[in-house]
PDB file of C-alpha atoms in Angstrom:
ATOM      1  CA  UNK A  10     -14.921  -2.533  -2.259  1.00 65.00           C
ATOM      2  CA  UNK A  11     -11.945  -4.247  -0.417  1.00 70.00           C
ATOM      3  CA  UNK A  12     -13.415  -4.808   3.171  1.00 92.00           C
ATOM      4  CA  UNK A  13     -11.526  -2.414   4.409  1.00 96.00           C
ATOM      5  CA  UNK A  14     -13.497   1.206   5.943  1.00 96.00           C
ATOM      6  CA  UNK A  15     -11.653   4.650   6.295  1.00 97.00           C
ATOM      7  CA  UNK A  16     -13.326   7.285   7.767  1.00 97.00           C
ATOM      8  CA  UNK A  17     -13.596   9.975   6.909  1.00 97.00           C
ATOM      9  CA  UNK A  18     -12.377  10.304   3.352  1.00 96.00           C
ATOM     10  CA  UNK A  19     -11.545  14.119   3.860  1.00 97.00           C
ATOM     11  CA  UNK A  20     -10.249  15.546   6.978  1.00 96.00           C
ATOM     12  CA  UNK A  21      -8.908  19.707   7.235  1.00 96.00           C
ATOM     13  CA  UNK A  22      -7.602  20.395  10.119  1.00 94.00           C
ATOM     14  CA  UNK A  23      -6.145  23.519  11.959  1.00 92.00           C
ATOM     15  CA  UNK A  24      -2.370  22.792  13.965  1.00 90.00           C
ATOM     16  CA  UNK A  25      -3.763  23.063  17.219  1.00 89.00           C
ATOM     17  CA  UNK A  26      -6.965  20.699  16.446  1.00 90.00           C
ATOM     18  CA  UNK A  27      -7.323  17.283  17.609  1.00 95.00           C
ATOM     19  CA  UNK A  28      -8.905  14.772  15.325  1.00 96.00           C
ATOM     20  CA  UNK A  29      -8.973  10.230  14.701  1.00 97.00           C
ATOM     21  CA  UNK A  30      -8.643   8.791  11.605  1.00 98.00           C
ATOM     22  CA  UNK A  31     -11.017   5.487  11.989  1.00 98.00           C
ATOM     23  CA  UNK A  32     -10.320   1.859   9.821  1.00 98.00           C
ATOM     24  CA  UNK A  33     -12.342  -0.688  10.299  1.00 97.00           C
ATOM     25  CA  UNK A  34     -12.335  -4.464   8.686  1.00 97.00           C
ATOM     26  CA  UNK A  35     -14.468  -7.471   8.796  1.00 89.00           C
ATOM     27  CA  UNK A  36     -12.487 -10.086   6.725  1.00 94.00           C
ATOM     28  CA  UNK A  37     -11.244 -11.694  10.122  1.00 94.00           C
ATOM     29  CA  UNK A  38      -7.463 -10.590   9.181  1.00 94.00           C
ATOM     30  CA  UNK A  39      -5.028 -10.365  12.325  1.00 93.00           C
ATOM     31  CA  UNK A  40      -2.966  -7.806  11.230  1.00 93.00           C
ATOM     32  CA  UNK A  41      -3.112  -3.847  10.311  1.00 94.00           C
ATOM     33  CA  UNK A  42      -1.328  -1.328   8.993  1.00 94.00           C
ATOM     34  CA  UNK A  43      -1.336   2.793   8.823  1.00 95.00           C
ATOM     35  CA  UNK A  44       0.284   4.106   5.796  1.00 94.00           C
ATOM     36  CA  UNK A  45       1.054   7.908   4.290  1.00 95.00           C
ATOM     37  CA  UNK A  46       1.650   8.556   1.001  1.00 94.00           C
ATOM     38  CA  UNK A  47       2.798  12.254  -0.181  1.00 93.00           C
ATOM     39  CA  UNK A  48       3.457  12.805  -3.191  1.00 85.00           C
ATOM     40  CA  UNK A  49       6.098  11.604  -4.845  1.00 75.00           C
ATOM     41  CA  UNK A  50       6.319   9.335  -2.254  1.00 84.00           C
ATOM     42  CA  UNK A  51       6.674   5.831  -1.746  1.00 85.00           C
ATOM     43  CA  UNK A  52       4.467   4.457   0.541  1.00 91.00           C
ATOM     44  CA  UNK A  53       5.608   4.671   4.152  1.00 90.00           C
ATOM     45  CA  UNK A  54       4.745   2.614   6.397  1.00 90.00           C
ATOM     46  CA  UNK A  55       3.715   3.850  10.087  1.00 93.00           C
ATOM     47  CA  UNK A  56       2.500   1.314  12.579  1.00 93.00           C
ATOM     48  CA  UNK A  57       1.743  -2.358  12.530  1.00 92.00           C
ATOM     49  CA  UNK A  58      -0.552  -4.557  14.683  1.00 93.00           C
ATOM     50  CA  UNK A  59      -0.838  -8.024  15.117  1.00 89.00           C
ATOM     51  CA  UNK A  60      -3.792  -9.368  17.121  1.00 87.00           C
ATOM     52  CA  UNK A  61      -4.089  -6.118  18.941  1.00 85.00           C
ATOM     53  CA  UNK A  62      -0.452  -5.739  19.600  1.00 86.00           C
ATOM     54  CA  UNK A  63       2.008  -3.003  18.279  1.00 86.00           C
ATOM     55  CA  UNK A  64       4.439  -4.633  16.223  1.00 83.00           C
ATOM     56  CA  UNK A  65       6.252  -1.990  14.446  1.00 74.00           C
ATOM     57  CA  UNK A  66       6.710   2.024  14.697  1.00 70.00           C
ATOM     58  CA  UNK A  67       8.799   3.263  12.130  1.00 72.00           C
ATOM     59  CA  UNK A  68      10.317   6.397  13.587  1.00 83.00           C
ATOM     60  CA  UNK A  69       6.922   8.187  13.633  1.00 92.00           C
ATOM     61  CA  UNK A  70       6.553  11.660  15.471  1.00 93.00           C
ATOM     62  CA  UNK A  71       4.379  11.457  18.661  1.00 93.00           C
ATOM     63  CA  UNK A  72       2.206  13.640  17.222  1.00 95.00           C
ATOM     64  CA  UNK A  73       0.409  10.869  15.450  1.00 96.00           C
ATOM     65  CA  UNK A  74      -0.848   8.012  18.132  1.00 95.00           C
ATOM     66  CA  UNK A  75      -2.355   4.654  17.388  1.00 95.00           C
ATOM     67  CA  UNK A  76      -4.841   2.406  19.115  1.00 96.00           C
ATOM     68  CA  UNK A  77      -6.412  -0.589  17.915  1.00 95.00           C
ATOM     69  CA  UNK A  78      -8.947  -1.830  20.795  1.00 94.00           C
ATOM     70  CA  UNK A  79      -9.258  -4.441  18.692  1.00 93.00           C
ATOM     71  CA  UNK A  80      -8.873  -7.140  15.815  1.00 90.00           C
ATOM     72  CA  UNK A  81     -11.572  -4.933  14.125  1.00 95.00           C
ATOM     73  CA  UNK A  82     -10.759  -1.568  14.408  1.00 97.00           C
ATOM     74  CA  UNK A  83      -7.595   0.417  13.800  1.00 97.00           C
ATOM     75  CA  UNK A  84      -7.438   4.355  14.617  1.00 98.00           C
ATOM     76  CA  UNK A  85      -4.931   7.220  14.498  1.00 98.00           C
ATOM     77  CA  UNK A  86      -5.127   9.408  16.574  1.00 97.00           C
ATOM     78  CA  UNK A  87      -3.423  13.111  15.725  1.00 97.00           C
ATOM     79  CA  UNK A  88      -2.774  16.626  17.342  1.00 94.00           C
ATOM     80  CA  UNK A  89      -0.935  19.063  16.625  1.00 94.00           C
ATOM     81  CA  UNK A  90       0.080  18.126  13.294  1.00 94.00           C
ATOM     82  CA  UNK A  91       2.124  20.529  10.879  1.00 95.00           C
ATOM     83  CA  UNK A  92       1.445  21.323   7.027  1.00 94.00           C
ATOM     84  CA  UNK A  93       4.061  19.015   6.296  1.00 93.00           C
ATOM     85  CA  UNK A  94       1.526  16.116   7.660  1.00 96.00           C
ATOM     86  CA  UNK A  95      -1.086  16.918   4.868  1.00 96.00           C
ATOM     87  CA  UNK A  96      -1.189  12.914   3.018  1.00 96.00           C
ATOM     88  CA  UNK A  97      -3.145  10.567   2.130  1.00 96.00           C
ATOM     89  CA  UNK A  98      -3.493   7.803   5.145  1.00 97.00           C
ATOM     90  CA  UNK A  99      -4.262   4.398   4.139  1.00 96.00           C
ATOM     91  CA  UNK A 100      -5.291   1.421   6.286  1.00 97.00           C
ATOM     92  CA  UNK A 101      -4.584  -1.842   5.109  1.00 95.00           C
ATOM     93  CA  UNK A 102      -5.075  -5.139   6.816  1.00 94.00           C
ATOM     94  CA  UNK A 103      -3.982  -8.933   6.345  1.00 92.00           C
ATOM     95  CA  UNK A 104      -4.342 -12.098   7.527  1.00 92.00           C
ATOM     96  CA  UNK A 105      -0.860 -12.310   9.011  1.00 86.00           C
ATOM     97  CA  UNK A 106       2.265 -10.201   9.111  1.00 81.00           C
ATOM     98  CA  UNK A 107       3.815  -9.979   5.487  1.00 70.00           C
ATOM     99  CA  UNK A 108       2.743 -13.597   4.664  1.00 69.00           C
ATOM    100  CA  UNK A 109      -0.259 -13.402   3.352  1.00 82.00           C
ATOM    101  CA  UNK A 110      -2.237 -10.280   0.883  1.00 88.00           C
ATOM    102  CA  UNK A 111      -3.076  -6.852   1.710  1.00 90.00           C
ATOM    103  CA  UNK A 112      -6.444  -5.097   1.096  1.00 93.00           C
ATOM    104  CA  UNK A 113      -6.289  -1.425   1.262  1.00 94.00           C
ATOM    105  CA  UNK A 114      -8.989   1.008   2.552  1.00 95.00           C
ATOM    106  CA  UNK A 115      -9.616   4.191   0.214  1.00 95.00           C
ATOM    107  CA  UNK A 116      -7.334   6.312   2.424  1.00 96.00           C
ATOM    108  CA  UNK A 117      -8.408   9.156   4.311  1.00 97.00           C
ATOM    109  CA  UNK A 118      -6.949  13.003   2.653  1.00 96.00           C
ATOM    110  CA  UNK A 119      -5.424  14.776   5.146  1.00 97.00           C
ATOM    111  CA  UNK A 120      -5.176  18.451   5.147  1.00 96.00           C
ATOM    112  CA  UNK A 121      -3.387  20.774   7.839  1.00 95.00           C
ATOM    113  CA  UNK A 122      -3.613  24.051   7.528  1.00 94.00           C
TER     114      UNK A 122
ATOM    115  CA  UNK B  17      17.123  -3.421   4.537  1.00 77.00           C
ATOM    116  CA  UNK B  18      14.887  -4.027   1.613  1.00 83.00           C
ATOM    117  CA  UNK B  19      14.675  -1.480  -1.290  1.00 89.00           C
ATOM    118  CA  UNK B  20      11.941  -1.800  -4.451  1.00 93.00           C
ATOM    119  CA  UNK B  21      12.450   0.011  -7.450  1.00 95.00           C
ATOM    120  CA  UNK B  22      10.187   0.461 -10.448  1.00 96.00           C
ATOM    121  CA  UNK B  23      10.737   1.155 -13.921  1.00 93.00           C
ATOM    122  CA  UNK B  24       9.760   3.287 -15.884  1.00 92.00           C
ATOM    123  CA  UNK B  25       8.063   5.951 -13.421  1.00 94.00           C
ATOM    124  CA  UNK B  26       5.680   6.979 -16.315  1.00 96.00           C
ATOM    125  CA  UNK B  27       4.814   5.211 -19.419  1.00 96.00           C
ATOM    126  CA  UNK B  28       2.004   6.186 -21.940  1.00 97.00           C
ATOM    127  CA  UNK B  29       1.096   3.689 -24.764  1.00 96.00           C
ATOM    128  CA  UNK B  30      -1.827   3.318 -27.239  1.00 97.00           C
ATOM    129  CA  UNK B  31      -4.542   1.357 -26.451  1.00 97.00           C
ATOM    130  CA  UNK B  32      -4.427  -2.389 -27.489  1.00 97.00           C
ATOM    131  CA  UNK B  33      -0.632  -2.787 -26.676  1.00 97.00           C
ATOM    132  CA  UNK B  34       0.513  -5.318 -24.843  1.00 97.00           C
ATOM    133  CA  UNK B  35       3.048  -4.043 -21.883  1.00 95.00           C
ATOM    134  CA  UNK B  36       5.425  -4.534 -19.182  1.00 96.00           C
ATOM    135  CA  UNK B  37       6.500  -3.211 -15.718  1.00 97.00           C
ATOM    136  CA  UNK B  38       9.218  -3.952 -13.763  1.00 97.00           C
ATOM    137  CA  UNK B  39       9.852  -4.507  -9.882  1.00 97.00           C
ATOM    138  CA  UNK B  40      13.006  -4.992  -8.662  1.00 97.00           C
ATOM    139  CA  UNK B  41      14.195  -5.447  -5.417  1.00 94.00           C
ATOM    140  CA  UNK B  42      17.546  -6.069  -3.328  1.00 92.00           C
ATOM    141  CA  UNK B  43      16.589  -8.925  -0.644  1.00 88.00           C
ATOM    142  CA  UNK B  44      16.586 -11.995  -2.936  1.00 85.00           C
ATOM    143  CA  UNK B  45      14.824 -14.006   0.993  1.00 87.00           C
ATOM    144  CA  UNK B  46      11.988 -12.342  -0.505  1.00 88.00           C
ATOM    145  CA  UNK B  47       8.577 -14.002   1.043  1.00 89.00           C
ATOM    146  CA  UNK B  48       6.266 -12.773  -1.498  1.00 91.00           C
ATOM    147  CA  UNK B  49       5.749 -10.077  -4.028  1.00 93.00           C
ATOM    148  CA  UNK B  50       2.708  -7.988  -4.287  1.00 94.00           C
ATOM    149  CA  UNK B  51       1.180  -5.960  -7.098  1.00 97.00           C
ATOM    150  CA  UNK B  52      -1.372  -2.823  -6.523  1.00 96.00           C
ATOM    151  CA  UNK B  53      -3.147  -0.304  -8.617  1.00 97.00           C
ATOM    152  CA  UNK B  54      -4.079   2.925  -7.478  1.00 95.00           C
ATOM    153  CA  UNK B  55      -6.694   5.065  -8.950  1.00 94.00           C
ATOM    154  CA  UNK B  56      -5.439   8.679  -8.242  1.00 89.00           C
ATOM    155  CA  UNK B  57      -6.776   9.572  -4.893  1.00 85.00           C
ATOM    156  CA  UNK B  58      -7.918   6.659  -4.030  1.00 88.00           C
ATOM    157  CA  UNK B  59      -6.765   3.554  -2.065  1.00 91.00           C
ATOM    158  CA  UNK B  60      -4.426   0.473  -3.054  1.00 93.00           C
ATOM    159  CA  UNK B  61      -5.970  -2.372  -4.885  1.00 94.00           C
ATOM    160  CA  UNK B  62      -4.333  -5.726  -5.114  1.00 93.00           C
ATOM    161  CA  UNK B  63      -3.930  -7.295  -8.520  1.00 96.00           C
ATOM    162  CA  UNK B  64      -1.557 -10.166  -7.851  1.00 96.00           C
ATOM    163  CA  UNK B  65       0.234 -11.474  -5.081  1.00 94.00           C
ATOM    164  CA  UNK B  66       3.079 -14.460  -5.795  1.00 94.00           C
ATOM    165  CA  UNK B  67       4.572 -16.479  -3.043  1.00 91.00           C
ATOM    166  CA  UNK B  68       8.329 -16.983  -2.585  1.00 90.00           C
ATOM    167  CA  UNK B  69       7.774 -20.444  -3.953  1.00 91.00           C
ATOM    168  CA  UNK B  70       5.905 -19.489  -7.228  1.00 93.00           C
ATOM    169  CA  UNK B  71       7.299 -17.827 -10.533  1.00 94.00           C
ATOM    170  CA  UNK B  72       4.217 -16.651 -11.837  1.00 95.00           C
ATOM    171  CA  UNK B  73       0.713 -15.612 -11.074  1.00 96.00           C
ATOM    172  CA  UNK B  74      -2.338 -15.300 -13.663  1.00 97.00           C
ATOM    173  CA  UNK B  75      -5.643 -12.982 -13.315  1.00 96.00           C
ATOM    174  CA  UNK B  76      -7.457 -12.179 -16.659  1.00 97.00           C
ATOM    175  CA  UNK B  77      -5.516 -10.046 -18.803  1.00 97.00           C
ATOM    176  CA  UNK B  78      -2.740  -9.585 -16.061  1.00 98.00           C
ATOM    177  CA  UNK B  79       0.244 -11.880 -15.559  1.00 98.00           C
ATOM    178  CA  UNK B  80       2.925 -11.308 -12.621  1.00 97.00           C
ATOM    179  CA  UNK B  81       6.456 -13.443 -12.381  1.00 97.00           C
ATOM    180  CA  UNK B  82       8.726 -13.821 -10.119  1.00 96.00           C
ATOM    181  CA  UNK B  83      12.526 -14.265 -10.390  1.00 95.00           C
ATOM    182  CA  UNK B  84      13.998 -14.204  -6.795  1.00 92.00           C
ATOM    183  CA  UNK B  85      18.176 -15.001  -8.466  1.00 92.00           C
ATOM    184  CA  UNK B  86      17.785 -12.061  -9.786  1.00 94.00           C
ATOM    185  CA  UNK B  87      15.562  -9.767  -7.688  1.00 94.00           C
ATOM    186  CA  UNK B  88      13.051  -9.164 -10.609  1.00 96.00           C
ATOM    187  CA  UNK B  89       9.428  -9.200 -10.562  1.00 97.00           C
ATOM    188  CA  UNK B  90       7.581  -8.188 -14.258  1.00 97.00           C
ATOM    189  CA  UNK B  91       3.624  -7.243 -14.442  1.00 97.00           C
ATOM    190  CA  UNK B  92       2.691  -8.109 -18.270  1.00 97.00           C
ATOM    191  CA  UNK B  93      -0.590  -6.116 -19.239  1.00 98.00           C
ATOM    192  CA  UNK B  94      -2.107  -7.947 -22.133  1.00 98.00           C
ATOM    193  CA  UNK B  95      -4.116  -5.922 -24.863  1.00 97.00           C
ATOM    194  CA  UNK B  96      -4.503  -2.466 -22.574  1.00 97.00           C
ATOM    195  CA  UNK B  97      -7.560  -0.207 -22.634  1.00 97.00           C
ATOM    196  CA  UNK B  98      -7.723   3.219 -21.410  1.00 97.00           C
ATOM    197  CA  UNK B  99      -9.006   1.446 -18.235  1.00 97.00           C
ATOM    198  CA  UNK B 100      -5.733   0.281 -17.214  1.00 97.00           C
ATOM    199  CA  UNK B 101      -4.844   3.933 -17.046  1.00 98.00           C
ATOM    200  CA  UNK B 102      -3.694   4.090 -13.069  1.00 97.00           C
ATOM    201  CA  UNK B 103      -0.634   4.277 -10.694  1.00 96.00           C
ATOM    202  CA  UNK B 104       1.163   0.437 -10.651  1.00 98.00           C
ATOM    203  CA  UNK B 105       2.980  -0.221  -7.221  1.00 97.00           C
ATOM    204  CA  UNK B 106       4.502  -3.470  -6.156  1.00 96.00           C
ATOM    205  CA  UNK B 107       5.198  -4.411  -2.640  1.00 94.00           C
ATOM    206  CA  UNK B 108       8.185  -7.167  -1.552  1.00 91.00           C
ATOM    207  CA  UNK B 109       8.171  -8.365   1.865  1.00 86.00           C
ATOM    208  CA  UNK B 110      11.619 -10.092   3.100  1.00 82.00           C
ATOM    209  CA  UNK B 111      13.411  -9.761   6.431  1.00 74.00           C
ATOM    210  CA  UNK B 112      12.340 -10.718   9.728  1.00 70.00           C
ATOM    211  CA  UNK B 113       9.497  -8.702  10.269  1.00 68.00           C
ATOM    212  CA  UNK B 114       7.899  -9.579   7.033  1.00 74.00           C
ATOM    213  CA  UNK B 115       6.366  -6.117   6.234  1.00 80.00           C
ATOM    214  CA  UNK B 116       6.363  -5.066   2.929  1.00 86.00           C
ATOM    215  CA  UNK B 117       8.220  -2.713   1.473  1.00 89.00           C
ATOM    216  CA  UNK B 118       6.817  -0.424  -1.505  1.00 92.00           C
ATOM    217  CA  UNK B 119       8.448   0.701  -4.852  1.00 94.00           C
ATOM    218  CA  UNK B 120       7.713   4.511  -5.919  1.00 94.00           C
ATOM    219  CA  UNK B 121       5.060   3.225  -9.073  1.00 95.00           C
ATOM    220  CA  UNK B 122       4.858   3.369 -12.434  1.00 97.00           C
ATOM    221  CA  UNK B 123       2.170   5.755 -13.523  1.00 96.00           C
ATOM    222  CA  UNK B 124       0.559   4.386 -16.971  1.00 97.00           C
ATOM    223  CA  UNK B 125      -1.860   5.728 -19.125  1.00 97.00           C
ATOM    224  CA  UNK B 126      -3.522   4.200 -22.240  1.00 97.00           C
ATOM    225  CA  UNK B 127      -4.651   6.382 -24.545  1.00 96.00           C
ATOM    226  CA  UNK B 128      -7.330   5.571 -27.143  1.00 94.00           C
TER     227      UNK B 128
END
C-alpha cells in the first residue's frame, strides 16, 4: 500500500462512452502525476499538477481531460477514446515537482473497445 | 531533453545470485535518480531514490549508486530469490521542470 488510490482498477469502455479515472492521496504531497504505460512502453508521462495547478501537458489528445479540484484528488476525465488508448493509467504523487520521491497508485486497466 | 536507458531488457538468473542493473542517462544536471519495481499489472513501487548529491543509497538486500560524470546509475540485488522476480524501472529527473523521465525496464526473473 503506497497511499496512493486508483479507482477503478478495471475500466471497458465503448468509443462513444464517457467515463473518470479517480486518484486520490493522503500523504500531504503537492504534486501529481497521470501516467500510461502500453506495452512495450516506457512510461509516458501525461499531466502534472502542482498545488492544484497544471504544470505540464505533454502533447496529450483532448480526448483525455484532467481536473484536480484539489491537493487530494486527481481525475481523468475521457471520451471518445480509440482502441489505441487501451493502457494501464497510473497516478503518482510527490511532495514537490521532481525533487523529492514518487509513490505510485496500482494503475487503473483501461480497455476500449 | 533527457533520455534513460536500461540494460539488459530481460535477464533470468538462478536464485541466490547476486546481480546488477544498469540506468543510464544523457543529462549529467541530473537532480535525482529513482528506482521502481513493478509487479506485472500492477502499479510502480519505489525501491530507492538517490539525490544529485549522493553516490549511493542502501535498503536491505538492495543497493543503488550514482555516478552523474558518467551518466550511470547501477541497482545491485544481493543474494536474489524468486521474489525479486518483477519489472525494474529507474526514473532520472534533470532539466527545468524536474519531472522524471523513465527508462523502458529490465524484466528479471529468479528462478529456483
Amino acid at each position: 500500500e503506497t497511499g496512493v488510490t486508483q479507482t477503478p482498477r478495471h475500466l471497458v469502455m465503448g468509443m462513444t462512452n464517457k467515463k473518470s479515472l479517480k486518484c486520490e492521496q493522503h500523504l500531504g504531497h503537492n504534486a501529481m502525476y497521470w501516467y500510461k504505460q502500453s506495452a512495450k512502453k516506457p512510461l509516458e508521462l501525461m499531466f502534472v499538477y502542482s498545488l492544484e495547478e497544471r504544470v505540464e501537458n505533454n502533447s496529450v489528445p483532448s480526448r483525455f481531460s484532467p481536473e484536480c479540484p484539489n491537493s487530494s484528488h486527481l481525475f481523468l476525465h475521457l471520451h471518445t477514446l480509440q482502441p489505441e488508448d487501451s493502457a494501464l493509467y497510473l497516478c503518482a504523487s510527490s511532495q514537490d515537482i521532481g525533487l523529492s520521491e514518487a509513490f505510485f497508485g496500482q494503475g487503473t486497466r483501461l480497455t476500449v473497445v | 531533453k533527457q533520455e534513460v536507458t536500461q540494460i539488459p531488457a530481460a535477464l533470468s538468473v538462478p536464485e541466490g545470485e547476486n546481480l546488477v542493473l544498469n540506468c543510464s542517462f544523457t543529462d549529467s544536471a541530473i537532480y535525482n535518480l529513482q528506482w521502481f519495481r513493478q509487479d506485472p499489472g500492477k502499479g510502480l513501487t519505489s525501491l530507492l531514490l538517490i539525490q544529485s548529491s549522493q553516490r549511493e543509497q542502501t535498503s536491505g538486500r538492495l543497493n543503488a549508486s550514482l555516478d552523474k560524470s558518467s551518466g550511470r546509475s547501477t541497482l545491485y540485488i544481493a543474494a536474489s530469490q524468486p521474489g525479486d522476480s518483477a519489472t525494474y524501472l529507474c526514473a532520472g529527473a534533470s532539466g527545468g521542470s524536474y519531472i522524471p523521465t523513465f527508462g523502458r525496464g529490465t524484466s528479471l526473473i529468479v528462478h529456483p
